[in-house]
Every structure is written in structure tokens, then in C-alpha cells.
Coordinates of C-alpha atoms in Angstrom, one line a residue:
Chain A
M1 CA 65.9 90.4 86.8
S2 CA 62.7 88.4 86.4
P3 CA 61.0 87.4 89.8
D4 CA 62.3 83.8 89.5
G5 CA 65.6 84.9 88.0
S6 CA 65.0 83.1 84.7
L7 CA 67.0 84.4 81.7
S8 CA 66.2 84.5 78.0
A9 CA 68.7 82.7 75.8
E10 CA 69.8 86.0 74.4
R11 CA 70.4 87.6 77.8
L12 CA 72.3 84.5 78.9
Q13 CA 74.6 84.8 75.9
E14 CA 75.2 88.5 76.8
L15 CA 76.1 87.7 80.3
R16 CA 78.5 84.9 79.2
R17 CA 80.1 87.3 76.9
M18 CA 80.5 89.8 79.7
A19 CA 82.2 87.3 81.9
I20 CA 84.8 86.7 79.1
R21 CA 85.3 90.4 78.8
L22 CA 85.8 90.7 82.6
R23 CA 88.4 87.9 82.5
R24 CA 90.2 89.6 79.6
H25 CA 90.3 92.9 81.6
V26 CA 91.7 91.0 84.7
V27 CA 94.6 89.4 82.8
E28 CA 95.4 92.6 80.8
S29 CA 95.3 94.8 83.9
V30 CA 97.5 92.6 86.0
H31 CA 99.9 92.2 83.0
H32 CA 100.0 96.0 82.7
A33 CA 100.5 96.5 86.5
G34 CA 103.3 94.0 86.6
A35 CA 101.7 92.0 89.4
G36 CA 98.4 91.2 91.0
H37 CA 95.9 88.6 92.0
L38 CA 94.4 86.4 89.2
G39 CA 93.0 83.1 90.6
G40 CA 90.4 84.7 92.8
P41 CA 89.0 87.3 90.3
M42 CA 88.8 84.5 87.7
S43 CA 86.8 82.2 90.0
A44 CA 84.4 85.0 90.9
A45 CA 83.9 86.3 87.3
E46 CA 80.4 84.9 86.8
I47 CA 79.3 85.8 90.3
L48 CA 80.3 89.4 89.7
V49 CA 78.6 89.5 86.3
A50 CA 75.4 88.0 87.7
L51 CA 75.3 90.6 90.5
Y52 CA 76.2 93.7 88.5
F53 CA 74.4 93.0 85.3
E54 CA 71.3 91.1 86.4
V55 CA 70.7 91.0 90.1
M56 CA 71.6 94.2 92.0
H57 CA 69.5 97.4 91.9
V58 CA 72.2 99.9 91.2
D59 CA 72.7 102.9 88.9
P60 CA 76.3 103.7 87.9
A61 CA 75.3 107.3 87.5
A62 CA 74.2 107.5 91.2
P63 CA 76.7 105.3 93.0
R64 CA 75.8 106.7 96.4
A65 CA 72.0 106.6 96.0
P66 CA 70.6 105.7 99.5
G67 CA 68.2 103.1 98.2
R68 CA 70.8 101.1 96.1
D69 CA 71.7 97.5 96.7
R70 CA 75.0 97.2 98.6
F71 CA 77.9 95.0 97.6
I72 CA 81.0 94.1 99.7
L73 CA 84.0 92.1 98.4
S74 CA 85.2 90.4 101.6
K75 CA 87.9 88.7 99.6
G76 CA 89.3 92.1 98.8
H77 CA 92.4 90.8 97.0
S78 CA 90.0 90.0 94.1
S79 CA 89.6 93.8 93.5
I80 CA 90.6 93.8 89.9
G81 CA 87.6 91.5 89.2
L82 CA 85.3 94.0 90.9
Y83 CA 86.9 97.0 89.1
A84 CA 86.4 95.2 85.8
A85 CA 82.7 94.6 86.6
L86 CA 82.3 98.2 87.6
A87 CA 84.0 99.5 84.5
L88 CA 82.0 97.2 82.2
R89 CA 78.8 98.3 84.0
G90 CA 79.7 102.0 83.3
Y91 CA 80.9 103.3 86.7
F92 CA 84.1 104.6 85.1
P93 CA 85.8 104.2 81.7
E94 CA 87.3 100.8 80.9
E95 CA 90.6 102.6 80.1
E96 CA 90.9 103.4 83.8
L97 CA 91.6 99.7 84.5
Q98 CA 95.1 100.4 83.1
T99 CA 95.7 102.5 86.3
F100 CA 95.3 99.5 88.6
D101 CA 97.8 99.6 91.4
A102 CA 99.4 102.8 90.1
L103 CA 100.3 105.8 92.3
D104 CA 97.3 108.1 92.9
S105 CA 94.9 105.6 91.2
R106 CA 91.4 105.1 92.4
L107 CA 91.9 101.4 91.7
Q108 CA 94.0 100.5 94.7
G109 CA 95.3 97.0 95.3
H110 CA 92.4 96.4 97.7
P111 CA 89.0 98.2 97.3
D112 CA 89.0 101.7 98.9
M113 CA 85.6 103.2 99.4
A114 CA 87.2 106.6 100.3
V115 CA 88.5 107.1 96.7
L116 CA 86.3 105.1 94.3
P117 CA 82.5 105.7 94.0
G118 CA 80.8 102.3 93.5
I119 CA 82.8 100.7 96.3
D120 CA 80.3 100.3 99.2
M121 CA 82.9 99.2 101.8
S122 CA 86.7 99.0 102.0
S123 CA 88.2 95.6 102.4
G124 CA 91.4 93.7 102.1
S125 CA 92.1 92.3 105.5
L126 CA 90.4 88.9 105.3
G127 CA 87.3 87.9 107.2
Q128 CA 86.0 91.4 107.6
G129 CA 83.4 91.8 104.9
L130 CA 80.3 90.1 106.3
S131 CA 80.1 92.3 109.4
P132 CA 79.7 95.6 107.6
G133 CA 77.1 93.8 105.5
I134 CA 75.2 93.1 108.7
G135 CA 75.4 96.8 109.5
M136 CA 74.0 97.7 106.1
A137 CA 71.2 95.2 106.4
L138 CA 70.4 96.5 109.9
A139 CA 70.5 100.1 108.6
A140 CA 68.0 99.1 105.9
R141 CA 65.7 97.7 108.5
L142 CA 66.0 100.6 110.9
Q143 CA 65.5 103.2 108.1
Q144 CA 62.7 101.3 106.4
Q145 CA 64.7 100.9 103.2
T146 CA 64.1 97.9 100.8
Y147 CA 67.6 97.5 99.4
H148 CA 69.4 94.1 99.6
T149 CA 73.0 93.7 100.8
W150 CA 75.3 91.2 99.0
V151 CA 78.6 90.0 100.4
L152 CA 81.1 87.9 98.5
I153 CA 83.4 85.8 100.7
G154 CA 86.0 83.2 99.9
D155 CA 86.7 79.8 101.4
G156 CA 90.2 81.0 102.5
D157 CA 88.6 84.3 103.7
S158 CA 86.2 82.4 105.9
Q159 CA 89.1 80.7 107.8
E160 CA 89.0 84.0 109.8
G161 CA 87.0 83.7 113.0
Q162 CA 85.2 87.0 112.4
I163 CA 83.2 85.5 109.6
W164 CA 81.6 83.1 112.2
E165 CA 81.0 85.9 114.7
A166 CA 79.1 87.6 111.9
A167 CA 77.3 84.4 110.8
F168 CA 75.9 84.0 114.3
I169 CA 74.8 87.6 114.6
A170 CA 73.2 87.8 111.1
A171 CA 71.1 84.7 111.9
R172 CA 70.2 86.0 115.4
Y173 CA 68.8 89.2 113.9
G174 CA 67.1 87.2 111.1
L175 CA 68.5 89.4 108.4
G176 CA 66.6 88.2 105.3
N177 CA 67.8 91.3 103.5
L178 CA 71.4 90.0 103.6
T179 CA 72.9 87.4 101.2
C180 CA 76.3 86.0 101.3
I181 CA 77.9 84.3 98.3
L182 CA 80.8 81.9 98.9
D183 CA 83.3 81.6 96.1
W184 CA 84.2 78.1 97.0
N185 CA 87.3 77.7 94.8
D186 CA 89.1 75.2 97.0
L187 CA 92.5 77.0 97.1
Q188 CA 94.2 79.7 99.1
Q189 CA 97.5 81.5 98.7
W190 CA 99.7 78.7 100.1
G191 CA 97.6 76.2 102.1
W192 CA 98.3 72.8 103.4
A193 CA 100.3 70.2 101.5
T194 CA 98.9 66.8 100.6
A195 CA 100.9 63.7 101.3
A196 CA 103.0 64.7 98.3
G197 CA 104.6 67.5 100.3
Y198 CA 105.1 71.3 99.8
D199 CA 107.2 70.8 96.6
S200 CA 104.1 69.4 94.9
D201 CA 101.6 71.6 93.2
E202 CA 98.8 69.9 95.2
R203 CA 97.1 71.5 98.1
L204 CA 94.3 70.5 100.5
P205 CA 91.1 72.6 100.2
P206 CA 90.8 75.6 102.6
Q207 CA 87.7 74.0 104.1
E208 CA 85.3 71.1 103.6
S209 CA 81.5 70.9 103.9
P210 CA 80.7 74.6 104.1
V211 CA 77.0 73.7 103.6
A212 CA 76.6 71.9 106.9
R213 CA 78.5 74.6 108.7
W214 CA 76.3 77.5 107.4
Q215 CA 73.1 75.5 108.1
A216 CA 74.3 74.9 111.6
F217 CA 74.7 78.6 112.0
G218 CA 71.0 79.1 111.0
W219 CA 71.4 80.3 107.4
C220 CA 69.4 79.2 104.4
T221 CA 71.8 77.6 101.9
I222 CA 71.6 77.3 98.1
E223 CA 74.2 75.3 96.2
V224 CA 75.1 76.3 92.7
D225 CA 77.8 75.8 90.0
G226 CA 79.5 79.2 90.4
H227 CA 80.3 79.4 86.7
D228 CA 76.7 78.8 85.6
L229 CA 75.0 82.2 85.2
E230 CA 71.5 80.7 85.0
Q231 CA 72.0 79.0 88.4
L232 CA 73.6 82.0 90.0
V233 CA 70.9 84.5 88.9
A234 CA 68.1 82.1 89.9
A235 CA 69.7 81.5 93.3
C236 CA 70.0 85.3 93.8
A237 CA 66.3 85.7 93.1
R238 CA 65.5 83.0 95.7
A239 CA 67.8 84.7 98.2
R240 CA 66.2 88.1 97.7
A241 CA 62.7 86.5 98.2
T242 CA 63.8 84.8 101.4
T243 CA 62.9 87.3 104.2
A244 CA 63.1 85.3 107.5
A245 CA 66.8 84.5 107.6
P246 CA 70.0 85.3 105.8
T247 CA 70.9 83.2 102.8
I248 CA 74.3 81.9 101.6
I249 CA 74.7 80.9 98.0
I250 CA 77.5 78.3 98.0
A251 CA 79.0 78.6 94.6
R252 CA 81.3 75.8 93.5
T253 CA 84.1 77.4 91.5
V254 CA 87.5 76.8 90.0
K255 CA 90.4 79.1 90.9
G256 CA 91.8 80.6 87.8
K257 CA 88.7 79.6 85.8
G258 CA 88.9 80.3 82.1
I259 CA 92.6 80.3 81.5
S260 CA 93.9 76.7 81.1
Y261 CA 97.3 77.2 82.8
M262 CA 95.8 79.0 85.8
E263 CA 92.9 76.6 86.6
G264 CA 93.4 74.8 89.9
D265 CA 97.0 76.0 90.3
Y266 CA 97.5 77.7 93.7
S267 CA 100.5 79.6 92.4
W268 CA 98.3 81.7 90.2
H269 CA 96.7 83.2 93.4
S270 CA 99.0 86.2 92.7
R271 CA 101.9 86.5 90.2
P272 CA 103.1 88.6 87.3
V273 CA 101.7 87.8 83.8
T274 CA 104.4 87.5 81.1
E275 CA 103.9 88.5 77.5
E276 CA 103.6 84.8 76.6
D277 CA 101.0 84.3 79.4
L278 CA 99.0 87.2 78.1
R279 CA 99.1 85.9 74.5
V280 CA 97.9 82.5 75.4
A281 CA 95.2 84.0 77.7
R282 CA 93.9 86.3 75.0
A283 CA 93.8 83.4 72.5
E284 CA 91.9 81.2 74.9
L285 CA 89.4 83.9 75.8
A286 CA 88.9 84.7 72.1
A287 CA 88.2 81.1 71.4
Q288 CA 85.6 81.0 74.2
E289 CA 83.9 84.0 72.8
E290 CA 83.9 82.5 69.3
A291 CA 82.3 79.3 70.7
L292 CA 79.4 81.2 72.2
Chain B
M1 CA 88.5 129.4 133.3
A2 CA 91.9 129.4 135.0
N3 CA 92.2 128.5 138.7
L4 CA 89.7 125.7 139.0
S5 CA 89.6 123.6 142.0
V6 CA 88.6 120.0 142.7
S7 CA 85.0 119.8 144.0
D8 CA 83.7 117.4 146.6
S9 CA 81.0 116.0 144.3
L10 CA 81.8 112.6 142.8
V11 CA 80.6 111.6 139.3
A12 CA 81.3 108.4 137.4
Q13 CA 82.1 109.0 133.7
R14 CA 80.3 105.8 132.9
D15 CA 77.0 107.1 134.3
V16 CA 77.4 110.2 132.2
F17 CA 78.1 108.0 129.2
G18 CA 74.9 106.1 129.5
N19 CA 72.7 109.2 130.2
T20 CA 74.3 111.2 127.4
L21 CA 73.7 108.4 124.9
V22 CA 70.0 108.7 125.7
E23 CA 70.2 112.5 125.2
L24 CA 72.0 112.0 121.9
I25 CA 69.4 109.5 120.7
D26 CA 66.6 111.8 121.7
S27 CA 68.1 114.7 119.8
D28 CA 69.5 112.8 116.8
P29 CA 67.6 109.7 115.7
R30 CA 70.5 108.5 113.6
T31 CA 72.2 107.5 116.8
Y32 CA 72.4 103.8 117.7
V33 CA 74.3 102.0 120.5
L34 CA 76.0 98.7 119.9
D35 CA 77.1 96.7 122.9
A36 CA 79.4 93.7 123.3
D37 CA 77.6 92.3 126.4
L38 CA 79.0 94.8 128.9
A39 CA 76.1 97.3 128.9
N40 CA 75.5 96.9 132.6
S41 CA 79.1 97.7 133.3
T42 CA 79.6 100.5 130.8
K43 CA 76.1 101.9 131.7
A44 CA 74.9 101.6 128.1
D45 CA 72.2 99.6 129.8
I46 CA 70.5 103.0 130.5
V47 CA 69.9 103.1 126.7
A48 CA 68.8 99.5 126.7
R49 CA 66.1 100.3 129.3
K50 CA 65.0 103.7 128.1
R51 CA 65.5 103.5 124.3
P52 CA 65.6 99.7 123.4
D53 CA 64.7 100.7 119.8
H54 CA 68.1 102.3 119.5
F55 CA 70.1 99.6 121.3
L56 CA 71.6 96.6 119.5
E57 CA 73.2 93.8 121.5
M58 CA 76.1 92.4 119.4
G59 CA 77.2 89.7 121.9
I60 CA 80.7 88.8 123.0
A61 CA 82.1 89.4 119.5
E62 CA 83.9 92.8 119.3
Q63 CA 85.5 92.3 115.8
N64 CA 82.1 91.8 114.3
M65 CA 80.7 94.7 116.3
M66 CA 83.2 97.1 114.9
G67 CA 82.4 95.9 111.3
V68 CA 78.7 96.2 111.9
A69 CA 79.2 99.8 113.1
A70 CA 81.2 100.5 109.9
G71 CA 78.3 99.2 107.7
M72 CA 75.7 101.3 109.7
A73 CA 77.9 104.4 109.5
S74 CA 78.3 103.9 105.7
C75 CA 74.5 104.1 105.5
G76 CA 74.2 107.4 107.4
L77 CA 73.7 106.2 110.9
V78 CA 75.8 107.2 113.9
P79 CA 76.8 104.1 115.8
W80 CA 78.3 104.3 119.3
L81 CA 80.2 101.3 120.6
S82 CA 80.0 100.2 124.2
S83 CA 82.7 97.8 125.7
F84 CA 85.8 97.8 127.8
A85 CA 88.8 99.6 126.5
V86 CA 91.0 96.5 126.5
F87 CA 88.7 94.8 124.0
L88 CA 87.7 97.9 121.9
V89 CA 91.4 98.8 121.5
N90 CA 93.1 95.4 121.1
R91 CA 90.6 92.8 120.1
D92 CA 89.2 94.7 117.1
L93 CA 92.2 96.9 116.2
D94 CA 92.4 95.7 112.7
Q95 CA 88.7 96.2 112.1
L96 CA 89.0 99.7 113.4
R97 CA 92.0 100.3 111.1
V98 CA 90.5 98.9 107.9
V99 CA 86.8 99.5 107.9
V100 CA 86.5 102.6 110.2
A101 CA 89.7 104.7 110.3
Q102 CA 90.9 104.2 106.7
P103 CA 87.5 105.1 105.2
K104 CA 86.9 107.7 107.9
L105 CA 83.5 106.3 108.8
N106 CA 81.4 108.0 111.4
V107 CA 81.8 105.5 114.3
K108 CA 82.0 106.7 117.9
I109 CA 83.9 104.5 120.4
G110 CA 82.9 104.9 124.0
S111 CA 85.9 103.2 125.6
A112 CA 85.0 102.3 129.2
Y113 CA 87.3 101.2 132.0
T114 CA 90.5 102.8 130.7
G115 CA 93.6 103.1 132.8
I116 CA 94.5 101.2 135.9
L117 CA 91.3 101.8 138.0
T118 CA 89.0 99.1 136.6
G119 CA 87.4 97.7 139.7
M120 CA 89.7 94.9 141.0
T121 CA 89.9 93.1 137.6
G122 CA 93.7 93.1 137.1
K123 CA 96.0 93.5 134.2
T124 CA 93.8 91.7 131.6
H125 CA 91.2 94.4 132.1
Q126 CA 93.4 97.5 132.6
E127 CA 94.0 99.4 129.3
V128 CA 97.2 101.3 129.9
S129 CA 98.3 101.7 126.2
D130 CA 95.2 103.0 124.5
I131 CA 96.3 106.7 124.1
A132 CA 99.5 105.5 122.4
I133 CA 97.8 103.0 120.1
M134 CA 94.9 105.2 119.2
R135 CA 96.8 108.4 118.6
A136 CA 99.1 106.5 116.2
M137 CA 96.2 105.7 114.0
P138 CA 95.6 108.1 111.1
N139 CA 92.1 109.7 110.8
L140 CA 91.1 108.9 114.4
T141 CA 90.2 111.6 116.9
V142 CA 91.1 110.8 120.5
L143 CA 89.5 112.4 123.5
A144 CA 90.1 112.0 127.3
P145 CA 87.7 114.1 129.3
A146 CA 88.5 114.9 133.0
D147 CA 85.1 114.7 134.7
G148 CA 81.4 114.2 134.2
I149 CA 80.7 117.6 132.7
E150 CA 83.5 117.3 130.2
T151 CA 82.5 113.7 129.3
R152 CA 79.0 114.9 128.3
L153 CA 80.4 117.8 126.3
A154 CA 83.0 115.6 124.6
M155 CA 80.3 113.2 123.6
L156 CA 78.2 116.0 122.1
A157 CA 81.2 117.3 120.3
A158 CA 82.0 113.8 119.0
Q159 CA 78.5 113.4 117.7
D160 CA 78.9 116.6 115.7
W161 CA 82.4 115.6 114.5
E162 CA 82.3 113.9 111.0
G163 CA 84.5 110.9 111.4
P164 CA 85.6 108.3 113.9
V165 CA 86.2 109.4 117.5
Y166 CA 87.6 107.4 120.5
I167 CA 86.6 108.7 123.9
R168 CA 88.6 107.5 127.0
L169 CA 86.5 106.9 130.1
T170 CA 87.1 105.8 133.7
R171 CA 85.0 103.4 135.7
D172 CA 84.8 104.8 139.2
P173 CA 83.4 108.1 140.6
H174 CA 85.9 111.0 140.5
P175 CA 85.7 114.5 141.8
S176 CA 84.5 117.2 139.4
I177 CA 86.5 120.1 138.0
F178 CA 84.5 121.9 135.5
G179 CA 81.3 123.9 135.8
A180 CA 78.3 123.9 133.5
D181 CA 79.9 126.9 131.7
H182 CA 82.8 124.8 130.4
N183 CA 83.3 125.5 126.7
F184 CA 84.7 122.2 125.4
E185 CA 86.0 122.1 121.9
I186 CA 87.8 119.2 120.1
G187 CA 91.5 120.3 119.6
K188 CA 91.7 122.7 122.5
A189 CA 93.6 122.4 125.8
Y190 CA 92.6 124.4 128.9
I191 CA 94.5 126.2 131.5
V192 CA 92.9 125.0 134.7
R193 CA 95.3 126.7 137.1
E194 CA 97.6 129.7 136.5
G195 CA 101.1 129.4 137.8
S196 CA 104.7 130.5 137.2
D197 CA 107.2 128.0 138.5
V198 CA 106.4 124.7 136.8
T199 CA 103.9 123.5 134.3
I200 CA 101.8 120.3 134.8
M201 CA 100.1 118.9 131.7
S202 CA 97.6 116.2 132.3
T203 CA 94.7 114.4 130.6
G204 CA 91.6 112.5 131.5
V205 CA 90.8 112.0 135.2
Q206 CA 94.5 112.5 136.0
T207 CA 93.8 116.2 135.8
V208 CA 92.0 115.8 139.1
R209 CA 95.3 114.6 140.7
A210 CA 97.3 117.2 138.8
L211 CA 95.2 120.0 140.5
Q212 CA 95.6 118.2 143.8
A213 CA 99.4 118.2 143.2
A214 CA 99.2 121.9 142.4
D215 CA 97.6 122.4 145.8
V216 CA 100.3 120.4 147.5
L217 CA 103.0 122.5 145.8
A218 CA 101.2 125.8 146.6
A219 CA 101.4 124.9 150.3
E220 CA 105.2 124.7 149.8
G221 CA 105.3 128.1 148.0
I222 CA 105.6 126.6 144.5
S223 CA 103.3 128.0 141.8
A224 CA 102.2 125.3 139.4
H225 CA 100.6 126.1 136.1
V226 CA 98.2 123.3 135.0
L227 CA 97.2 122.7 131.4
H228 CA 94.4 120.1 130.9
V229 CA 94.7 118.3 127.5
P230 CA 91.5 116.4 126.9
S231 CA 92.0 116.4 123.1
I232 CA 94.9 114.0 122.4
K233 CA 94.3 114.2 118.7
P234 CA 94.0 116.8 117.3
I235 CA 96.2 118.3 120.0
D236 CA 96.5 121.9 120.9
T237 CA 100.2 122.5 119.9
A238 CA 100.1 126.3 120.5
A239 CA 98.7 126.0 124.0
I240 CA 101.2 123.3 124.9
I241 CA 104.2 125.4 123.6
A242 CA 102.9 128.5 125.4
A243 CA 102.3 126.6 128.7
A244 CA 105.8 125.1 128.5
Q245 CA 107.5 128.4 127.8
K246 CA 105.6 130.0 130.6
T247 CA 107.7 128.2 133.2
G248 CA 110.4 126.3 131.3
R249 CA 109.7 123.1 133.2
V250 CA 107.0 120.5 132.3
V251 CA 105.6 117.5 134.2
T252 CA 103.1 115.3 132.3
A253 CA 100.5 113.3 134.2
E254 CA 98.3 110.5 132.9
D255 CA 96.7 107.2 134.0
H256 CA 98.5 105.4 131.1
T257 CA 101.9 104.1 130.3
I258 CA 104.6 106.8 129.9
V259 CA 105.4 105.2 126.5
G260 CA 103.7 107.0 123.7
G261 CA 100.8 108.6 125.7
L262 CA 100.3 112.2 126.7
G263 CA 103.9 112.5 127.8
G264 CA 105.1 111.1 124.5
A265 CA 102.8 113.4 122.5
I266 CA 104.0 116.5 124.5
A267 CA 107.7 115.4 124.2
E268 CA 107.2 115.2 120.4
I269 CA 105.8 118.7 120.3
L270 CA 108.3 120.3 122.6
G271 CA 111.2 118.5 121.1
E272 CA 110.4 120.0 117.7
H273 CA 109.2 123.5 118.8
A274 CA 110.4 124.3 122.3
P275 CA 112.9 121.9 123.9
T276 CA 112.0 121.9 127.6
L277 CA 113.1 119.9 130.7
M278 CA 110.4 117.3 131.3
R279 CA 109.3 114.5 133.7
R280 CA 106.6 112.0 132.7
V281 CA 104.4 110.8 135.5
G282 CA 102.5 107.6 134.5
I283 CA 102.7 103.9 134.6
R284 CA 106.3 103.0 134.0
D285 CA 106.1 100.5 131.1
V286 CA 104.6 97.7 133.2
Y287 CA 101.2 96.0 133.4
G288 CA 99.1 96.5 136.5
E289 CA 97.4 94.1 138.9
S290 CA 94.1 93.8 140.8
A291 CA 93.9 95.8 144.0
P292 CA 91.9 98.7 145.5
N293 CA 92.2 102.0 143.7
A294 CA 94.2 103.9 146.3
E295 CA 96.8 101.1 146.5
L296 CA 97.1 100.9 142.8
L297 CA 97.6 104.7 142.5
E298 CA 100.3 104.5 145.1
K299 CA 102.2 101.5 143.8
Y300 CA 102.1 102.6 140.2
G301 CA 103.1 106.2 140.9
L302 CA 99.9 108.1 140.0
T303 CA 99.1 110.0 143.2
P304 CA 99.2 113.8 143.5
A305 CA 102.3 113.3 145.7
H306 CA 104.1 111.6 142.7
V307 CA 103.2 114.5 140.4
A308 CA 104.4 117.0 143.0
L309 CA 107.6 115.1 143.5
A310 CA 108.4 115.2 139.8
A311 CA 107.7 119.0 139.8
R312 CA 110.1 119.4 142.7
Q313 CA 112.8 117.4 141.0
L314 CA 112.6 119.7 138.0
L315 CA 112.9 122.7 140.2
D316 CA 116.0 121.4 142.0

């Protein structure tokens, strides 16, 4: 990553292509497994690509190197998105994605640091990811290490009170070596109905105005389009350069982004992918790749 | 080590906790203490005063504290948590499960104010179910030392043990049992009194009252064999079976509910390996209340006389 996070046109195209490949792996893996979460991994695709291919100081050949940047997926149900990013980055063969959710697989339904090198913290019970990120950032400070810790949270995820316990403590300790990214996709598994009632496909957003809330907790905030890789990488560069306080990158995203029938539909939070769903998804992703 | 007696010197486990943390920090700089705003109760304030560079105040936010500890442990540090048992066990149980126990991270939980003797604070602050809850959690090691000497040794052993450890501590000064030569090991139980008529198995500070019960019984001509079980998990199955078979009658004693605690653990072992007549002495599936210690022990059935009575019932 350049100091200001700027990308060459060529590199930007590579990253965009990588996000499409990540989405294809997500759909194919969930189809193969017979069930799984889709909306969240899709909304986080560009965030994961920006982190693993441009921003984080990591070496897939040394996944436990003490000086590596750390990453925590607080919204652990988006695991298949993280697994796809790790596979594409070379942590393990892409074919292993076909073992997602299978017995004895390292690719558990929610990330398990005990079995898969490259997972820096187990997660899956919502609201828990930011606190271990504080522990890692404190450990860096106490051990005179220069690595940066990145935590990806969701807007549903941060309905849990623990996120706000953590937000307070991270600001109190002035953890400039900690960055949170909010995948603000405006949906959760079920949510609150609008006036149209629960038979409608419409839902209220999990939360409103996260920017004011995080600023009130003492965090630096950066707002970006969470599907714009240039904005994401530049924001991460600014966050890394901010040393006095923790930063949150508030990334506006679309749940199910990239597959027309999933976008903005809460029911695609988690569900099986049929043969026809898979065919349409592959065709749409191929068209997006063609258009690059 | 058999035939120990209860000494007159009183030691509070929490004082030992604070002082031993300083000792651990001095000998192993990976050690850090995280506190949830109770350091001046748990005596982790000894660390805050002597080694502030290894003390991290986490505020009244136990769920976050448990997660912070997990993150630190994942980076090679050895975090020790300081708070009341009621909060460390209940308030952050899911955090303990997901980011500490499941990944087997090296977090040490100094659980202060366990049991019913919590300094006139009442049922909200009395943790009477922690042994049952903690021993049911895979990957967790659970220790309940009897006195000051054993508390220090259990902490040293926990520091050297790779993985999460829960240590059960009591607030108020208690008589000592062990000498400086005590050879504490995780996973071992200790015969603290040799006897032949009935076996008392106890854990934590309740071993003090188990020995006092043995004295009461001895005066009546009843020879009680007392096995102290400070390591709840892993538990010394062989020693428990041998001690049960020695007399054929077992009384368990603990400052904890009789549901799922030491009595439950021993009933599981003996039920499978050596069915034995048993009585469980402990809190009988109720919550406590605020009152002076002696009155609580009497009302909730935890005195040496209660232990002795259960032994006599088995012999009748």
C-alpha cells in the first residue's frame, strides 16, 4: 500500500477482479454446503479484498508471525467471505473452500482460530470481536510491536452492548493502532417490520446514525462507500496513520451486493442456493468481470 | 502429608492473590492484571500500587474485559482477571466460552468472593454455582485451594499451565492447613487426615471445616478419612475411588450448591466406578442472603457440625 493509499488503475482493476472472484467462491461454497450465510459476506467483499490484498501486513506462509497485522471478523457468520479471501491470498488451496461446513473441516460455520491458521480470533457470538482487538492493540503497545489491528463489525453485530463497552475502553486507552470497520449494510437476520408488517420484505435498518454515535465515544470516523476499493484503501491508510485515537471506517454497503436477487433482501442473510440461483449468480458475476 | 490439623493463623486468600500476582509479574513479565473496578476488594490493588506498568483497569465492563484478555493471550501475554465471582462467572460466561475456552487461550481467572461468605453483600454477590458452571465448560481447568499456602501454589501452577484456568477464592481470613512443604499439583487430591470409618471429601476453604468435623467425630470415637480435592478439573479419579473404597461411606463438603459441584463430580465418578453411599453437605439448592459469616454457615448447613452429622447418618 502506498502511504496515502492511492492505487494505480491497473491495481484497482486487479482488486475489483478479486472481489468478483471472492463473491463467486461465496456463492459456490454455500451452494455446495447446502446452506450458509450470503448477504453479509457479499456486503463485506470489497472490505475483505482491500484488507487482505492491499492494506494488511501479512504473509500467508507465516500466518502466526508475531509482527503481522491482526484481523478479527466480529460478524463471524460472514466466515465464508473471510475463508474466500484467505484462500485467494494463498493461505490454503481454493479447492478447500468446498469443505466449508463439512465434518472435520478447518472451515467451520464460524471462524475457529484453534483449527485454521490465518484466523487471529475465534468469533461467531455477535458483539464480541472488538474486545479481543483491544487486547491485541494493547499487546502491541506493551510489547513494542508496530503491527495494526483491524476489526470488522456489522450494524446488527453492534446492537450487542459489548461493542459499546469496547468502544469506550479503546478510546480511553487511545488505541491509535486499532481500526474498526463497520459493514453498514442496513439489514440483519429478521429485524423490525416497517408499517407494511412482517409479511412484507421491508425491514427497518438495524441502527441509524452510527457516525454520531462513534464520534460521541471518542473515535475518529471516516465515511466511505464500502464497495469502492479506492475509498476503502485510502481510508485504511488514513486510519493506520492516525495514532492518537482509534479510528472507525464507516462503510456504506448493500447486503447481498453483486447478485441482483440478493441485494437488499433480508431473507438472503442465510439460505440454501439452488441450481438456478447458482446459474444466475455465475452469469451475473461473469458479466461484471467482462465489464471491467 | 496425612493428618494435618487446622492452625490458629488466619490468612485471607485475597491477600495472597494480590501478593502472588506481584510475584508472578516479577518472575514472568508476560503477566498482566486486568481489573473490573474491584481491585481494592480483590486485592489486585497490590499490583496497581507496586507494578502499575502491569495493571490495566478495564472499568465496570466484564464482557469486554474477558475479550481483551483473549486478545492479549493470543499475542503471547498471560492476562489474569480480577473481579467478583458472580460477575466473572455469569456476566461474561459467553465471552469465556467463545473467545477463551473454545480456542484454549491462556487466560487466568482469579475469581474472588466465591461461595456464601462475601462480606454482608447478600445473594446478588454470593456465587454458589461456579464449580458446577465452570467444570461443565470444556477446556477449562478449575481449582479451589484451601488456604493461603495452597492459593499461592495453585496460582504458580496456573501460570505454568498452558490454557485457561479458573481459581476459586474466598474473601475472609480462614485458618491455614498446609505447610510450606505442600506439593501442589493440578489434577491431584490430597489425603489430609487418615481414617477408617467414613470418608469426607471437601474442596476450597470448606476443607478447613471438614478437618474440624473430623476432630468432632474423633472425640466420639469415629475415625474420619479426609480427602481434599482442590483440583475440580482435571479431577483425581483414582484418589477419589481409593478414598471411597477405604471406608465405603462418603460425605462431600463444599461452600457451594449441592447441585453439580464437588458432590456432583464425586457422585459421577463413584456412580460409574465404585457405587458408594453418599451424603452431600452444601447449600441446598437455594440462594443466600446477607448476614454475618457464622450465622450464614449455620443457617445454610456448612458448619463442621453439619458435616459431622452427615457422617453419623451414614454410619447409622
